[in-house]
Short mmCIF file of C-alpha atoms and ligand atoms in Angstrom, two decimals:
data_model
loop_
_atom_site.label_atom_id
_atom_site.label_comp_id
_atom_site.label_asym_id
_atom_site.label_seq_id
_atom_site.Cartn_x
_atom_site.Cartn_y
_atom_site.Cartn_z
CA MET S 1 -22.85 0.58 31.88
CA ILE S 2 -22.43 -2.31 29.44
CA ASN S 3 -23.62 -0.01 26.66
CA SER S 4 -21.08 2.63 27.55
CA ILE S 5 -18.32 -0.01 27.65
CA ILE S 6 -19.36 -1.19 24.20
CA LEU S 7 -19.47 2.41 23.00
CA PHE S 8 -16.03 3.00 24.50
CA MET S 9 -14.65 -0.11 22.78
CA ASN S 10 -16.15 1.00 19.49
CA LEU S 11 -14.50 4.35 19.92
CA LEU S 12 -11.19 2.60 20.56
CA VAL S 13 -11.60 0.49 17.44
CA PHE S 14 -12.60 3.56 15.46
CA THR S 15 -9.58 5.52 16.70
CA THR S 16 -7.19 2.68 16.04
CA PHE S 17 -8.45 2.10 12.52
CA SER S 18 -9.47 5.61 11.57
CA ARG S 19 -6.76 5.43 8.90
CA ALA S 20 -8.45 2.43 7.31
CA ASP S 21 -8.35 4.35 4.03
CA TRP S 22 -4.65 3.48 3.79
CA PRO S 23 -3.09 2.69 1.41
CA GLU S 24 -3.53 6.28 0.37
CA THR S 25 -2.18 6.88 -3.08
CA SER S 26 -1.75 10.28 -4.62
CA THR S 27 0.30 10.99 -7.71
CA TRP S 28 3.30 11.89 -5.57
CA ALA S 29 2.99 9.88 -2.35
CA LYS S 30 1.77 6.56 -1.07
CA THR S 31 1.17 5.49 2.52
CA GLU S 32 0.63 1.86 3.46
CA ARG S 33 0.74 -0.31 6.53
CA TYR S 34 4.20 -1.43 7.57
CA GLY S 35 3.95 -3.92 10.43
CA HIS S 36 2.53 -1.96 13.36
CA GLU S 37 3.55 1.30 11.69
CA HIS S 38 3.07 3.00 8.34
CA LYS S 39 5.41 3.63 5.48
CA THR S 40 5.09 6.61 3.17
CA VAL S 41 7.06 6.86 -0.04
CA LEU S 42 7.11 10.32 -1.57
CA GLN S 43 8.38 11.47 -4.92
CA PHE S 44 8.48 15.18 -5.73
CA TYR S 45 10.65 17.95 -7.17
CA PHE S 46 12.35 20.81 -5.38
CA HIS S 47 12.81 24.15 -7.15
CA GLU S 48 15.40 26.70 -6.10
CA ILE S 49 16.00 30.04 -7.76
CA SER S 50 19.29 31.60 -6.67
CA ILE S 51 19.38 34.69 -8.92
CA GLY S 52 17.03 37.61 -9.49
CA GLU S 53 13.85 39.04 -8.03
CA SER S 54 12.08 35.72 -7.59
CA SER S 55 15.05 34.22 -5.74
CA THR S 56 14.01 31.59 -3.19
CA ILE S 57 17.15 31.98 -1.05
CA ALA S 58 18.61 34.90 0.89
CA LEU S 59 22.21 35.25 2.03
CA ILE S 60 21.93 35.99 5.75
CA ALA S 61 25.56 35.67 6.96
CA GLN S 62 29.01 35.52 5.46
CA ALA S 63 32.48 34.79 6.86
CA GLN S 64 35.39 37.22 6.35
CA PRO S 65 37.46 37.66 4.28
CA ILE S 66 35.30 37.27 1.17
CA ASP S 67 36.98 35.72 -1.87
CA PRO S 68 35.12 37.12 -4.92
CA ASN S 69 36.20 34.14 -7.04
CA ASP S 70 34.65 31.59 -4.71
CA VAL S 71 31.06 30.92 -5.80
CA PHE S 72 30.16 29.05 -2.60
CA PRO S 73 32.51 30.44 0.05
CA PHE S 74 32.93 28.56 3.31
CA GLY S 75 30.69 30.10 5.93
CA ASN S 76 27.98 31.50 3.66
CA LEU S 77 24.63 30.94 5.33
CA TYR S 78 21.35 31.15 3.45
CA MET S 79 17.69 31.13 4.46
CA ALA S 80 15.53 29.31 1.93
CA ASP S 81 11.85 29.08 1.01
CA GLU S 82 11.64 26.68 -1.93
CA PHE S 83 8.81 25.19 -3.98
CA LEU S 84 7.91 21.51 -4.03
CA THR S 85 6.01 20.23 -7.06
CA VAL S 86 4.73 16.95 -8.45
CA GLY S 87 6.82 17.09 -11.62
CA PRO S 88 10.02 18.79 -12.71
CA GLU S 89 8.33 21.45 -14.89
CA ALA S 90 8.13 25.00 -13.53
CA ASN S 91 4.32 24.96 -13.96
CA SER S 92 3.85 21.57 -12.28
CA THR S 93 1.32 21.36 -9.40
CA LEU S 94 2.65 22.98 -6.23
CA ILE S 95 2.32 20.56 -3.30
CA GLY S 96 4.40 22.20 -0.59
CA ARG S 97 7.46 24.15 0.43
CA ALA S 98 10.89 23.49 1.88
CA GLN S 99 11.88 26.16 4.40
CA GLY S 100 14.96 26.58 6.52
CA PHE S 101 18.67 27.22 6.36
CA SER S 102 21.54 25.97 4.29
CA GLY S 103 25.18 26.86 4.76
CA SER S 104 28.48 26.27 3.02
CA ALA S 105 30.16 23.84 5.41
CA SER S 106 33.34 22.69 3.66
CA GLN S 107 36.65 24.53 3.56
CA GLU S 108 37.56 22.41 0.54
CA GLY S 109 35.01 21.27 -1.99
CA VAL S 110 31.32 22.08 -2.05
CA ASN S 111 29.16 20.78 0.77
CA SER S 112 26.22 22.39 2.39
CA PHE S 113 24.81 21.64 5.80
CA MET S 114 21.08 22.15 5.79
CA GLY S 115 18.08 22.04 8.04
CA LEU S 116 14.88 22.24 6.01
CA CYS S 117 11.25 21.63 6.89
CA TYR S 118 9.35 20.01 4.00
CA SER S 119 5.71 20.89 4.57
CA PHE S 120 2.82 19.83 2.37
CA ALA S 121 -0.49 21.42 1.39
CA ASN S 122 -2.01 18.76 -0.82
CA GLY S 123 -4.49 15.93 -0.30
CA VAL S 124 -4.34 13.90 2.93
CA TYR S 125 -0.79 15.18 3.51
CA ASN S 126 -2.02 18.77 3.83
CA GLY S 127 -0.56 20.15 7.06
CA SER S 128 2.00 17.37 7.51
CA SER S 129 5.73 17.94 7.37
CA PHE S 130 9.09 16.28 7.88
CA ASN S 131 12.54 17.69 8.53
CA ILE S 132 15.83 16.98 6.85
CA LEU S 133 18.97 17.82 8.80
CA GLY S 134 22.37 16.90 7.45
CA ARG S 135 25.16 17.36 4.97
CA ASN S 136 24.27 17.77 1.33
CA SER S 137 27.19 17.24 -1.08
CA ILE S 138 25.36 19.23 -3.73
CA LEU S 139 27.73 18.44 -6.60
CA ASN S 140 27.26 14.67 -6.22
CA PRO S 141 24.64 13.45 -8.69
CA ILE S 142 22.77 11.55 -5.93
CA ARG S 143 22.79 12.46 -2.23
CA GLU S 144 21.36 10.59 0.74
CA LEU S 145 19.88 12.86 3.40
CA PRO S 146 18.55 11.90 6.84
CA VAL S 147 14.99 12.67 7.93
CA VAL S 148 14.76 13.63 11.59
CA GLY S 149 11.14 13.78 12.69
CA GLY S 150 7.96 15.30 11.37
CA THR S 151 4.46 16.52 12.15
CA GLY S 152 0.89 15.48 11.32
CA ILE S 153 0.82 12.16 9.48
CA PHE S 154 4.62 12.19 9.68
CA ARG S 155 4.73 12.72 13.47
CA MET S 156 7.69 10.76 14.90
CA ALA S 157 8.83 9.89 11.38
CA ARG S 158 12.24 8.43 10.70
CA GLY S 159 13.61 7.90 7.24
CA TYR S 160 15.82 9.14 4.46
CA ALA S 161 15.71 11.02 1.20
CA MET S 162 17.54 10.31 -2.03
CA ALA S 163 18.04 13.61 -3.85
CA GLN S 164 19.15 13.79 -7.46
CA THR S 165 19.84 16.98 -9.38
CA TYR S 166 17.48 17.06 -12.33
CA ASP S 167 18.54 20.37 -13.85
CA PHE S 168 20.90 23.21 -13.00
CA ASN S 169 20.79 26.27 -15.23
CA VAL S 170 23.76 28.48 -14.33
CA THR S 171 22.33 31.44 -16.31
CA SER S 172 18.93 31.54 -14.65
CA GLY S 173 20.19 30.17 -11.31
CA VAL S 174 17.37 27.60 -11.33
CA VAL S 175 18.13 24.28 -9.66
CA ILE S 176 15.61 21.44 -9.86
CA VAL S 177 16.17 18.42 -7.62
CA GLY S 178 14.20 15.18 -7.66
CA TYR S 179 13.45 13.71 -4.24
CA ASN S 180 12.55 10.14 -3.34
CA VAL S 181 11.74 10.00 0.35
CA THR S 182 10.97 6.95 2.49
CA LEU S 183 9.37 7.57 5.90
CA ILE S 184 8.38 5.16 8.66
CA HIS S 185 5.86 6.61 11.12
CA PRO S 186 3.06 5.48 13.48
C1 NAG U 201 3.39 23.63 -18.69
O1 NAG U 201 4.23 24.26 -19.62
C2 NAG U 201 4.43 23.48 -20.83
C3 NAG U 201 5.40 24.26 -21.71
O2 NAG U 201 6.57 24.53 -20.99
C4 NAG U 201 3.10 23.25 -21.53
O3 NAG U 201 3.30 22.43 -22.64
C5 NAG U 201 2.12 22.59 -20.58
O4 NAG U 201 0.85 22.50 -21.17
C6 NAG U 201 2.01 23.39 -19.28
N1 NAG U 201 1.17 22.63 -18.35
C7 NAG U 201 0.21 23.20 -17.63
C8 NAG U 201 -0.52 22.29 -16.67
O5 NAG U 201 -0.04 24.41 -17.68
C1 NAG U 202 -5.03 22.64 3.49
O1 NAG U 202 -5.53 22.87 4.79
C2 NAG U 202 -5.83 24.24 5.05
C3 NAG U 202 -6.16 24.39 6.52
O2 NAG U 202 -6.96 23.36 6.98
C4 NAG U 202 -6.94 24.68 4.12
O3 NAG U 202 -7.23 26.05 4.33
C5 NAG U 202 -6.47 24.49 2.68
O4 NAG U 202 -7.52 24.80 1.77
C6 NAG U 202 -6.03 23.06 2.43
N1 NAG U 202 -5.41 22.97 1.12
C7 NAG U 202 -5.61 21.96 0.29
C8 NAG U 202 -4.92 22.05 -1.03
O5 NAG U 202 -6.32 21.00 0.57
C1 NAG U 203 13.51 7.80 -7.59
O1 NAG U 203 12.50 6.90 -7.93
C2 NAG U 203 12.34 6.73 -9.34
C3 NAG U 203 11.14 5.86 -9.58
O2 NAG U 203 11.15 4.74 -8.74
C4 NAG U 203 13.61 6.16 -9.92
O3 NAG U 203 13.49 6.07 -11.32
C5 NAG U 203 14.78 7.10 -9.59
O4 NAG U 203 15.97 6.52 -10.02
C6 NAG U 203 14.84 7.32 -8.09
N1 NAG U 203 15.88 8.31 -7.82
C7 NAG U 203 16.73 8.22 -6.79
C8 NAG U 203 17.72 9.31 -6.66
O5 NAG U 203 16.68 7.30 -5.98
C1 NAG U 204 18.78 28.72 -18.87
O1 NAG U 204 18.10 29.90 -18.49
C2 NAG U 204 18.20 30.92 -19.45
C3 NAG U 204 17.61 32.19 -18.83
O2 NAG U 204 16.31 31.94 -18.30
C4 NAG U 204 17.46 30.47 -20.71
O3 NAG U 204 17.53 31.48 -21.71
C5 NAG U 204 18.11 29.19 -21.24
O4 NAG U 204 17.38 28.69 -22.32
C6 NAG U 204 18.15 28.14 -20.13
N1 NAG U 204 18.97 27.02 -20.59
C7 NAG U 204 18.47 25.80 -20.71
C8 NAG U 204 19.43 24.75 -21.17
O5 NAG U 204 17.31 25.53 -20.43
#
């Protein structure tokens, strides 16, 4: 009986501290203790291709009437499957994907409303994800975006992302955005 209580307590200790390898540092993310919780800071690049056969977005709905001169008409809704990499180069290590929708949500100006799941397939973060849901004023050099929940290591995450356009090539339709994300999670 005593033995099984001791075993049980050991199990409890083991479960509580099974993440004793924190701080976990990879080239693009770092998790460390933060009071009774953990804090992960991630830095990665998002690649979108809007033109051509390897396009990462698909127009799935459009409002009428369509103004051919408007490049981002109000009501356009896109489904996206984008690449996340360590660095800004096209051949940089792929660490995950951002999947979800993005729509043109401003009658004046350029604002998108997006709901994207950022899921990772690299290192200890493999299988973990977080979601961003909010307005993205894509022409602003730096945008703050809210993180609303996650899975895996990021289960019950709260936090925010600072997104900064790194490159936008109008000819190739390639947009590269740098992300700095701060997450607080159990
Ligand atoms: C990525 O491409 C650049 C040229 O654009 C090259 O110099 C570099 O060696 C490449 N890196 C890898 C890891 O292939
Ligand atoms: C991520 O996890 C999946 C499923 O467990 C595994 O098949 C895959 O090889 C892992 N990828 C990396 C890069 O560790
Ligand atoms: C992201 O973090 C890097 C390194 O700390 C910093 O140089 C850059 O300004 C940050 N970008 C944003 C948009 O916060
Ligand atoms: C933009 O993309 C086009 C087509 O891929 C390429 O020829 C051009 O060099 C790129 N411009 C810059 C500034 O990288």
